[in-house]
Coordinates of C-alpha atoms and ligand atoms in Angstrom, one line a residue:
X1 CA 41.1 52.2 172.7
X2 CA 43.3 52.6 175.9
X3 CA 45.4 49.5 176.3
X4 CA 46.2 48.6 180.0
X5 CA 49.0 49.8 181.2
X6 CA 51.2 46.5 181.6
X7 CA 50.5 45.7 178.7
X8 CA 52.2 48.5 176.8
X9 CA 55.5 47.9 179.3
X10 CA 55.5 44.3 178.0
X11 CA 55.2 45.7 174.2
X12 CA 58.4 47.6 174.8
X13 CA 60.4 45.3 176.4
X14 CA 59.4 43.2 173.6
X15 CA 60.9 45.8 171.2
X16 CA 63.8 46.5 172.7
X17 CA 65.0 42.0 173.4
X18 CA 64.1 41.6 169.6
X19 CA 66.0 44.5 167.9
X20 CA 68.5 43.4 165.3
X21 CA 72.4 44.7 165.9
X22 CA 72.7 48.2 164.5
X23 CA 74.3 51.2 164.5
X24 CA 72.4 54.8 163.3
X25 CA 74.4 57.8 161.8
X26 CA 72.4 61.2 161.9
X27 CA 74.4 61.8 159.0
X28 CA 75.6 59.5 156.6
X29 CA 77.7 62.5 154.4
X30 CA 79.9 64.9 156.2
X31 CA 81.4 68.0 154.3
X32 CA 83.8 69.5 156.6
X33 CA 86.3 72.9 156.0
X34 CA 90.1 71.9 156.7
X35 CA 90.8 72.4 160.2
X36 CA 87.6 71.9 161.4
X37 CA 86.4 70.3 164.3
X38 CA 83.9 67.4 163.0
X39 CA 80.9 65.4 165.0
X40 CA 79.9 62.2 163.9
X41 CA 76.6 61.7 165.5
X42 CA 76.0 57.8 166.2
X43 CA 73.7 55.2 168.2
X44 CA 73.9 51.7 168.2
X45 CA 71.5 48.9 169.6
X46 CA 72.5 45.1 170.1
X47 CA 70.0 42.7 171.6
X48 CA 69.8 42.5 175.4
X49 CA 71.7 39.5 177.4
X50 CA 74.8 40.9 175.7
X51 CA 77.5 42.8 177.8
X52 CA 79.7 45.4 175.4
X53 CA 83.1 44.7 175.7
X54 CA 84.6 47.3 173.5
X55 CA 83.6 50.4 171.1
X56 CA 85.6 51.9 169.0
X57 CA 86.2 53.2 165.4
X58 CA 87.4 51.9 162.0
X59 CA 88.3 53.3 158.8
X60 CA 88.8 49.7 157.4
X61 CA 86.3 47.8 155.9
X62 CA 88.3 44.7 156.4
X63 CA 89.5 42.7 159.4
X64 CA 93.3 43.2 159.6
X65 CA 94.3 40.2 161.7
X66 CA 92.2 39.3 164.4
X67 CA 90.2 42.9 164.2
X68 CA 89.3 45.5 162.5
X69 CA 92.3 48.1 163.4
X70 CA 91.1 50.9 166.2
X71 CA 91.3 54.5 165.0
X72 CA 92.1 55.9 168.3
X73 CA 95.7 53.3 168.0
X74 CA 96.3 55.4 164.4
X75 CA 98.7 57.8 165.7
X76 CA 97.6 59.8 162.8
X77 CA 94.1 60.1 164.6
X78 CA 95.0 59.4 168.3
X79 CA 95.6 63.2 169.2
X80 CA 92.8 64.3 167.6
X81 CA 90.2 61.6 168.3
X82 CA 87.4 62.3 171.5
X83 CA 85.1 59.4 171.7
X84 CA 82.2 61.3 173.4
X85 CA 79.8 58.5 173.5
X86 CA 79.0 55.7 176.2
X87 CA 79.0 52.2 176.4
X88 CA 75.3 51.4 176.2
X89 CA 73.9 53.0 173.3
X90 CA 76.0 56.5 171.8
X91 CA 78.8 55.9 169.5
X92 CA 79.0 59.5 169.3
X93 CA 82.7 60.9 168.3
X94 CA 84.5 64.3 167.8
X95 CA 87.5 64.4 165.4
X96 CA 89.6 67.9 165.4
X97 CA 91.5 69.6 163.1
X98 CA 90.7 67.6 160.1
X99 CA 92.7 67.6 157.1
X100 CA 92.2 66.5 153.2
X101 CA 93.9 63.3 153.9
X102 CA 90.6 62.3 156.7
X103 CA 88.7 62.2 153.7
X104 CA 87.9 58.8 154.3
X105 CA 84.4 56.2 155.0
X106 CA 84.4 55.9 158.9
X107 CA 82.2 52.8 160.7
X108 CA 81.8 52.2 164.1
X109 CA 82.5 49.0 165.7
X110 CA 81.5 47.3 168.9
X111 CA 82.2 43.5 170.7
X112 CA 80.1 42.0 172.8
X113 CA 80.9 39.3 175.9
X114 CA 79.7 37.0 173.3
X115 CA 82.3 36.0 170.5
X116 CA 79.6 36.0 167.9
X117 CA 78.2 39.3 169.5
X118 CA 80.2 42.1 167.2
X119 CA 79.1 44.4 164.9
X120 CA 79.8 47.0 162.9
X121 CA 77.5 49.9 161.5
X122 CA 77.6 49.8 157.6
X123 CA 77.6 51.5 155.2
X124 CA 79.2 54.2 157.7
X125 CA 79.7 57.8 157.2
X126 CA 81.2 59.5 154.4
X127 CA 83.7 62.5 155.5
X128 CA 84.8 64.9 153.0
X129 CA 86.9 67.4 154.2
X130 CA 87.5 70.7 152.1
X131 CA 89.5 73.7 151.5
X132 CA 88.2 76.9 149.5
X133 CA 89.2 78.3 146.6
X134 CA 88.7 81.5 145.3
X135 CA 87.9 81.2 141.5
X136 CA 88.2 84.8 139.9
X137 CA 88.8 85.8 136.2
X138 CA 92.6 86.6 136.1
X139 CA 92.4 90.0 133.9
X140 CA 89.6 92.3 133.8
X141 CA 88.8 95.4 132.6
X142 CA 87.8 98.6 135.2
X143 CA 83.8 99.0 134.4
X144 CA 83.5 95.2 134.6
X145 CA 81.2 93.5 136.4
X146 CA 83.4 91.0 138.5
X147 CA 82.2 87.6 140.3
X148 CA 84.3 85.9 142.6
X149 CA 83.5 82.4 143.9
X150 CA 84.5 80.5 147.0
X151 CA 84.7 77.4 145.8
X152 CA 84.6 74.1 148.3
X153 CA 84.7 70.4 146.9
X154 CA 81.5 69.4 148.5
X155 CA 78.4 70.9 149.5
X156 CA 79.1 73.2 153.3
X157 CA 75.8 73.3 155.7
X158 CA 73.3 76.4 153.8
X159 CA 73.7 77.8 157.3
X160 CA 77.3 78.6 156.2
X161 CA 78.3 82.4 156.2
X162 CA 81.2 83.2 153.6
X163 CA 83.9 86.0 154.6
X164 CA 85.8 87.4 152.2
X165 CA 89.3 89.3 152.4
X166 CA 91.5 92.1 150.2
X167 CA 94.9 92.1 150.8
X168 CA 94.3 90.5 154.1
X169 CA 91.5 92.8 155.5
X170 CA 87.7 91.8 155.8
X171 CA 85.6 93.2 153.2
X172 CA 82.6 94.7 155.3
X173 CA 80.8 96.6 153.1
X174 CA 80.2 93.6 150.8
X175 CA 77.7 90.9 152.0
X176 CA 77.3 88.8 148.8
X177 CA 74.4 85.9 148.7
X178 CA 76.0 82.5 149.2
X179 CA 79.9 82.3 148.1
X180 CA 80.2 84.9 145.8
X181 CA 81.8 88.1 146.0
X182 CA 80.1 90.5 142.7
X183 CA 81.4 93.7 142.1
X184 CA 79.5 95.5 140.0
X185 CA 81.8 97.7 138.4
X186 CA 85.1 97.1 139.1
X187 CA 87.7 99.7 139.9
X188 CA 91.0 100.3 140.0
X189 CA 91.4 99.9 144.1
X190 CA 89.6 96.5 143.8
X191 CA 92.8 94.9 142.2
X192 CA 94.2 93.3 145.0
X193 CA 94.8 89.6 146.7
X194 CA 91.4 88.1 147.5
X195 CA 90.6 85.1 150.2
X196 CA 87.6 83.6 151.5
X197 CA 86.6 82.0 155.0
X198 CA 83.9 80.7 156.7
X199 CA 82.6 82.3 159.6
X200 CA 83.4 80.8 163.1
X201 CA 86.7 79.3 161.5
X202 CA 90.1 79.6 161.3
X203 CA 91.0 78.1 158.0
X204 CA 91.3 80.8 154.9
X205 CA 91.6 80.1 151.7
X206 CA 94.9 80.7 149.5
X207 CA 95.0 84.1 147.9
X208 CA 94.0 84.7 144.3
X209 CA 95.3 87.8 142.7
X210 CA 93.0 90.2 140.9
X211 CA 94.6 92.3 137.9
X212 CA 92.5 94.8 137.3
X213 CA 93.0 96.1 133.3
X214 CA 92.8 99.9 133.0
X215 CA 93.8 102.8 130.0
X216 CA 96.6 105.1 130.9
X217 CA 95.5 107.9 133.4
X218 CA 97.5 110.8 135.1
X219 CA 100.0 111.2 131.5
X220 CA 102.7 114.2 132.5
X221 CA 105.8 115.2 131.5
X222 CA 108.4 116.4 134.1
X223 CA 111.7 117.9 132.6
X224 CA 115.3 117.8 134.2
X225 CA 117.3 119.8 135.4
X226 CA 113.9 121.8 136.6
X227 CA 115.5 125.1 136.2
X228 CA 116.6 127.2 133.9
X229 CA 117.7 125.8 130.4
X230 CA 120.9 127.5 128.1
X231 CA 122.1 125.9 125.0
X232 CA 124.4 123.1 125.4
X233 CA 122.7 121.6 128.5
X234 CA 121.7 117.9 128.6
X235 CA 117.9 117.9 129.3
X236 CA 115.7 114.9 129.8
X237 CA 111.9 115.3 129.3
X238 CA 110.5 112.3 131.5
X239 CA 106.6 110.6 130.5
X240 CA 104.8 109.5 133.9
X241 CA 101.6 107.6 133.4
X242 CA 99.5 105.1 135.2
X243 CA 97.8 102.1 133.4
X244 CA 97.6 98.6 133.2
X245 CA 99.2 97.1 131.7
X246 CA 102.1 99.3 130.7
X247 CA 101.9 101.9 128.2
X248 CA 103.9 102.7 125.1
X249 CA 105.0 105.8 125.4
X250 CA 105.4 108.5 122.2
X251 CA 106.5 112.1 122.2
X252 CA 105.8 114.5 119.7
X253 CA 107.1 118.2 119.1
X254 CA 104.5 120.1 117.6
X255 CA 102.2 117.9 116.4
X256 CA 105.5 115.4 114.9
X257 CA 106.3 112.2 116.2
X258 CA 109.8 113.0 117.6
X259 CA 110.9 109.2 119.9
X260 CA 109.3 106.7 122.0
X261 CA 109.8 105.2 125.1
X262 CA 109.6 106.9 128.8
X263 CA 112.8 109.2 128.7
X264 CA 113.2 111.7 126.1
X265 CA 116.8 112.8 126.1
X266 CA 118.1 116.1 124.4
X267 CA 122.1 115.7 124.6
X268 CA 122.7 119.1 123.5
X269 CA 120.5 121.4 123.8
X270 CA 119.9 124.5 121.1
X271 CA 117.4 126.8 120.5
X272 CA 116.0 124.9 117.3
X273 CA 114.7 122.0 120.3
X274 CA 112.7 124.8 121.7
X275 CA 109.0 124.7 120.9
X276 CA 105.7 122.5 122.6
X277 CA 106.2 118.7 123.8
X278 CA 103.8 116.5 124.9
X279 CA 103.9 112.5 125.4
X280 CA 101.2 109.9 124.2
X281 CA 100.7 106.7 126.8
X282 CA 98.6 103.9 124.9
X283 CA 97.9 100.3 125.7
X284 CA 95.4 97.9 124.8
X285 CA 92.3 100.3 126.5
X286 CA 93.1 103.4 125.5
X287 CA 95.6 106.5 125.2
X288 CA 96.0 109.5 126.7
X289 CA 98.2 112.6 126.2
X290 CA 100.3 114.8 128.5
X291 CA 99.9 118.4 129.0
X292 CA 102.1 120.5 126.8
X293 CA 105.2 121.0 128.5
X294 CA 107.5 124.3 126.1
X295 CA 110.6 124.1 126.0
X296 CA 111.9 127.8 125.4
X297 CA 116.1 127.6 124.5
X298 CA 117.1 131.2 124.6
X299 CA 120.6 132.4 124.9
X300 CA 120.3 136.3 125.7
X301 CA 123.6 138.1 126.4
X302 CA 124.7 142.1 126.5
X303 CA 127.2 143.7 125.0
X304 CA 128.7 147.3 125.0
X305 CA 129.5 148.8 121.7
X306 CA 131.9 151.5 123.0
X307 CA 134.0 151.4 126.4
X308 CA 132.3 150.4 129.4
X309 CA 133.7 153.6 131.4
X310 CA 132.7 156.6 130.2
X311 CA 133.0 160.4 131.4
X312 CA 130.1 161.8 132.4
X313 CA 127.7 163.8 130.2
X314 CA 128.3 160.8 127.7
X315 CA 126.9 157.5 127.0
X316 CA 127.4 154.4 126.1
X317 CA 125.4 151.8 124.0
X318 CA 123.9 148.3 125.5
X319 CA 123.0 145.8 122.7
X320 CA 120.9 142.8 123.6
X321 CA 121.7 140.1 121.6
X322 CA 119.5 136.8 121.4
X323 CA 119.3 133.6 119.9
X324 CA 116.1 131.5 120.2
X325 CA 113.5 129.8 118.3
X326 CA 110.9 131.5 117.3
X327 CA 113.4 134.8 117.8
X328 CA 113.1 137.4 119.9
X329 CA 111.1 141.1 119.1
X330 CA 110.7 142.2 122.5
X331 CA 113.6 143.3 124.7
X332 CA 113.4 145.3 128.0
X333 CA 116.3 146.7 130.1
X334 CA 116.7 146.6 133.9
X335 CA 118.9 148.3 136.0
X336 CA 120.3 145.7 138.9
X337 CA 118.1 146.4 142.1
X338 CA 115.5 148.4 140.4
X339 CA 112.1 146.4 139.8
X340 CA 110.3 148.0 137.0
X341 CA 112.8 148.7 133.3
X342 CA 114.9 151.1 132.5
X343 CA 114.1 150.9 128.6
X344 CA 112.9 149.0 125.8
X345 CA 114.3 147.7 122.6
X346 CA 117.3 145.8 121.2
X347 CA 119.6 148.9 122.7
X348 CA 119.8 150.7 125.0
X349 CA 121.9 154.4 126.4
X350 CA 123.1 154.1 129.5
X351 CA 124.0 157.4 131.4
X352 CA 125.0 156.5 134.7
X353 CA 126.9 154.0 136.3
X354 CA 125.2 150.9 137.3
X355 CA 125.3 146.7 136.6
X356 CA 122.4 146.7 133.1
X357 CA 121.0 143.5 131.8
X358 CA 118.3 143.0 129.3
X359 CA 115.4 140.4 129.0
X360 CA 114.2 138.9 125.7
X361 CA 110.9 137.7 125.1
X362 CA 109.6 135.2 122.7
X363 CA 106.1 133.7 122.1
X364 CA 107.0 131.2 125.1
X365 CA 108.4 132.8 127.4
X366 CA 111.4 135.1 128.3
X367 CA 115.4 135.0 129.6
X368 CA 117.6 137.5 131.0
X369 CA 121.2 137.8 130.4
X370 CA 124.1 138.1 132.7
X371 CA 124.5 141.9 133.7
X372 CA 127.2 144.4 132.3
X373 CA 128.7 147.2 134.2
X374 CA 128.9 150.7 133.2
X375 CA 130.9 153.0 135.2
X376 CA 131.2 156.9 134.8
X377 CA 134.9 157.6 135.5
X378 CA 135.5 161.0 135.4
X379 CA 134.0 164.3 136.3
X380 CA 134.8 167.6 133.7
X381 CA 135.4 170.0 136.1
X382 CA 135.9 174.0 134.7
X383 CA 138.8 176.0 137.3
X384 CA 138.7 179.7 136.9
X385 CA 141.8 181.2 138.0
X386 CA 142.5 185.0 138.3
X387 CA 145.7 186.9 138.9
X388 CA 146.0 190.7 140.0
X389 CA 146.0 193.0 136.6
X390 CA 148.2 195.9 135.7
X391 CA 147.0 197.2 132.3
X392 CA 146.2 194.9 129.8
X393 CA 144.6 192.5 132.2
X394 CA 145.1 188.7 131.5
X395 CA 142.5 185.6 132.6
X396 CA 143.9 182.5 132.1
X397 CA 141.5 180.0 132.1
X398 CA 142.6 176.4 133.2
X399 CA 140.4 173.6 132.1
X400 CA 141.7 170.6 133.8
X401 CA 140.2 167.2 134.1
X402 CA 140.2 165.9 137.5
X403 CA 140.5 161.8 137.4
Ligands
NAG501 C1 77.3 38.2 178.9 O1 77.0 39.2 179.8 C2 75.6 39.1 180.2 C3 75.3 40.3 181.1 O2 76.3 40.5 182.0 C4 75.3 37.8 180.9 O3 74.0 37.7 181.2 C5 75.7 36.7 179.9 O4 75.6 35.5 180.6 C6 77.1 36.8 179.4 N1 77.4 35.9 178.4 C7 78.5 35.2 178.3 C8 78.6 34.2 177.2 O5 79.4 35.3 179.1
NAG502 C1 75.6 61.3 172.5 O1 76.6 62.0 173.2 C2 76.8 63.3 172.7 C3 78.0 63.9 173.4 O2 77.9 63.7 174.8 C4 75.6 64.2 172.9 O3 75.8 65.5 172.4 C5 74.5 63.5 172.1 O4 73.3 64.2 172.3 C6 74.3 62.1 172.5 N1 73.3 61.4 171.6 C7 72.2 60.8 172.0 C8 71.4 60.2 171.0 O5 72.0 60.7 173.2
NAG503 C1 93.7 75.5 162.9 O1 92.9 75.8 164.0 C2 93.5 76.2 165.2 C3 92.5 76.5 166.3 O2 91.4 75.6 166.2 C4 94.3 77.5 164.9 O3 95.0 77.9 166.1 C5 95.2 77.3 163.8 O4 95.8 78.5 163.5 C6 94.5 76.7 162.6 N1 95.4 76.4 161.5 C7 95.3 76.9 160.3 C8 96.4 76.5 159.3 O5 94.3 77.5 160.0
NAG504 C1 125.3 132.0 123.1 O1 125.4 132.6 121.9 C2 126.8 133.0 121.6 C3 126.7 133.7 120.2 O2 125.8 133.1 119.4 C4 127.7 131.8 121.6 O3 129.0 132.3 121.3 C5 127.6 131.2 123.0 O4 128.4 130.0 123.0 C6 126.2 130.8 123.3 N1 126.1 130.3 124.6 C7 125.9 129.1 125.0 C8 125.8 128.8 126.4 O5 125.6 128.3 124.1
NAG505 C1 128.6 150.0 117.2 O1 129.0 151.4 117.0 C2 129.5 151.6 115.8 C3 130.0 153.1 115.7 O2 129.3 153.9 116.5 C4 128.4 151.4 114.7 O3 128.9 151.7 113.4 C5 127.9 150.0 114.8 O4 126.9 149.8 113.9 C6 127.5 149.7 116.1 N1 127.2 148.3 116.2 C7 126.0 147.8 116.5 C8 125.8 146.4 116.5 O5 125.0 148.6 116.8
NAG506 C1 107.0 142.9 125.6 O1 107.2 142.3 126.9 C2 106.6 143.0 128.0 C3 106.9 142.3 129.3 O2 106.6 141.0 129.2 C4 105.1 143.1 127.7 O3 104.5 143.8 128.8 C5 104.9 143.7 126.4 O4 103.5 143.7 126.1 C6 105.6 143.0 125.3 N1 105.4 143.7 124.0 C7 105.3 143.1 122.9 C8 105.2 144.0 121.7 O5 105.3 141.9 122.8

């Protein structure tokens, strides 16, 4: 049944001259993120006949003095407090940049021209205000599945949209459900410092280091010096390998256990250290070992049994001698500035003048020695020399050697 019109204007104002004092929150919990800007939605109603003298805010549930003490007098609050209601019926109010400490109850207050005629709203509103935390494992393995977690100490709006950061720079790629960051199997470029955010705000969360654990990889052996090597050099044979954590190092000769640690130092150098190395890098998830790196000590010379200047026609012999481990059976002999050899074998003739050296060869690998010069001095040259003849006719034949 339709009521007459008047009638539903007098039900109204009836309403409204017999509410009770009160004050509405649209919401009686707040989570907020540190550094937030936070709304505290708010109405109030007081009976009618009354004039409001004052609103303001309170974070004391107690009278100190007279009154309750005014938020917007706190100077902790005063710079960041925006009362954006009115004075007949919104208590709204706005409080920026919030910070663990506003963690508080909060109740709205209002006085009336009537010294009965204040109120305030109980039970007020509960503001929490949160950082994030990421919570990761602190050591896992590459292969593992990883979950991080932003973590916030009370419950943010569902609405929320979580960020997260390696090293600084957004993860796109990744868009997780909720807070958490999975990585399915986590690699070696995933370790890194990871923080989370929330979308639309400022604040990030402190950085939480992920180790990622992994078995050595990339095991090889460098040598110095890099060149050549003759007996009585200092050599160092130096294990590079990439793990997590650290790997004990071990070198072997050969198939034999030989020392540990990164370096491998060879004071002086003979040709029983030549032969194969190679270096083992183990930790806790696994081992891995080096190339073979040989190490060939040969020390090759020349020498000349007989002079080293000799007349032509003659010759002279070149022996290559060689020390090395395993020894020497192949030897070849080059002339300086000719490419292919001159001769094979431990010795060699040499006819003509010229700077000789010879190369020895083992099973891993080969030297030359320093070159020795031959030099044909002289030249036998025959003079005939023939005088006029009487009778009995004499030749005298000179054979001279011109130096
Ligand atoms: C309070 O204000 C209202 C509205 O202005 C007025 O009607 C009322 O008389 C006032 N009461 C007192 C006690 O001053
Ligand atoms: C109260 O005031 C705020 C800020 O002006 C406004 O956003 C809000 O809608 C108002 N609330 C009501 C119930 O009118
Ligand atoms: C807090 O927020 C303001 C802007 O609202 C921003 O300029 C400032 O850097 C933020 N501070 C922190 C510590 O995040
Ligand atoms: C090479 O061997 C010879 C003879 O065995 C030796 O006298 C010489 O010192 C060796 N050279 C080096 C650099 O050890
Ligand atoms: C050097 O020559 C002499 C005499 O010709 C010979 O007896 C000797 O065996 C040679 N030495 C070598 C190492 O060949
Ligand atoms: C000797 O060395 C040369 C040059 O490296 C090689 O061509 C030859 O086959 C070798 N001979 C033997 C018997 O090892």
């Amino acid at each position: 049944m339709a009521l007459p019109l008047p009638l539903i204007f007098l039900l109204m104002i009836h309403r409204v001259s017999s509410a009770d004092w009160g004050v509405s929150y649209s919401h009686s919990h707040i989570c907020a993120l540190k550094n937030s800007s936070v709304i505290m939605s708010c109405t109030y109603t007081y009976p009618t006949g009354y004039q409001i003298m004052n609103v303001f805010w309170t974070k004391s549930p107690i009278k100190v003095g007279e009154e309750y003490p005014d938020l917007s007098e706190d100077p902790e609050y005063s710079q960041r407090l925006q009362y954006l209601g009115d004075k007949q019926q919104n208590c709204t109010i706005r409080l920026n940049h919030v910070t663990q400490k506003d963690s508080h109850m909060y109740y709205f207050r209002f006085t009336t021209n009537v010294t009965e005629g204040r109120w305030t709203g109980h039970p007020g509103v509960s503001l929490i205000v949160t950082d994030l935390q990421v919570e990761s494992p602190e050591r896992v393995t590459e292969g593992d599945s990883v979950r991080l977690t932003c973590k916030s100490s009370c419950t943010l709006t569902d609405r929320a949209t979580f960020i997260w950061y390696r090293n600084s720079q957004p993860l796109t790629e990744r868009r997780d459900r909720n807070n958490e960051l999975l990585l399915q199997s986590v690699r070696r470029e995933d370790a890194g410092r990871y923080s989370c955010a929330l979308h639309g705000h400022t604040y990030i969360s402190p950085a939480v280091h992920l180790n990622v654990m992994y078995a050595p990889k990339s095991v090889s052996v460098s040598i110095s010096p890099s060149g050549e090597i003759v007996e009585g050099d200092s050599v160092t044979l130096i294990c590079s390998s990439d793990s997590n954590p650290p790997a004990e190092i071990s070198w072997f000769k050969g198939g034999m256990f030989v020392g540990s640690g990164r370096i491998y130092s060879i004071s002086k150098i003979s040709s029983d250290h030549s032969g194969e190395y190679k270096c083992k890098s183990i930790n806790e998830h696994g081992d891995k070992d080096s190339d073979i790196l040989i190490l060939n000590v040969m020390n090759v010379s020349v020498f000349i049994n007989g002079s080293a200047e000799i007349v032509e026609g003659d010759s002279v012999t070149l022996i290559c001698s060689s020390d090395s481990n395993p020894p020497a059976l192949n030897f070849s002999w080059f002339k300086e500035d000719e490419s292919s050899a001159v001769g094979s074998g431990q010795s060699f003739s040499a006819l003509q003048s010229g700077r000789f050296y010879c190369e020895a060869h083992n099973q891993h690998g080969s030297q030359r020695s320093d070159a020795v010069t031959v030099t044909v001095k002289g030249r036998l040259v025959i003079l005939y020399m023939s005088t006029g003849v009487v009778c009995g006719a004499a030749v005298i034949i000179m054979m001279s050697l011109i130096w």
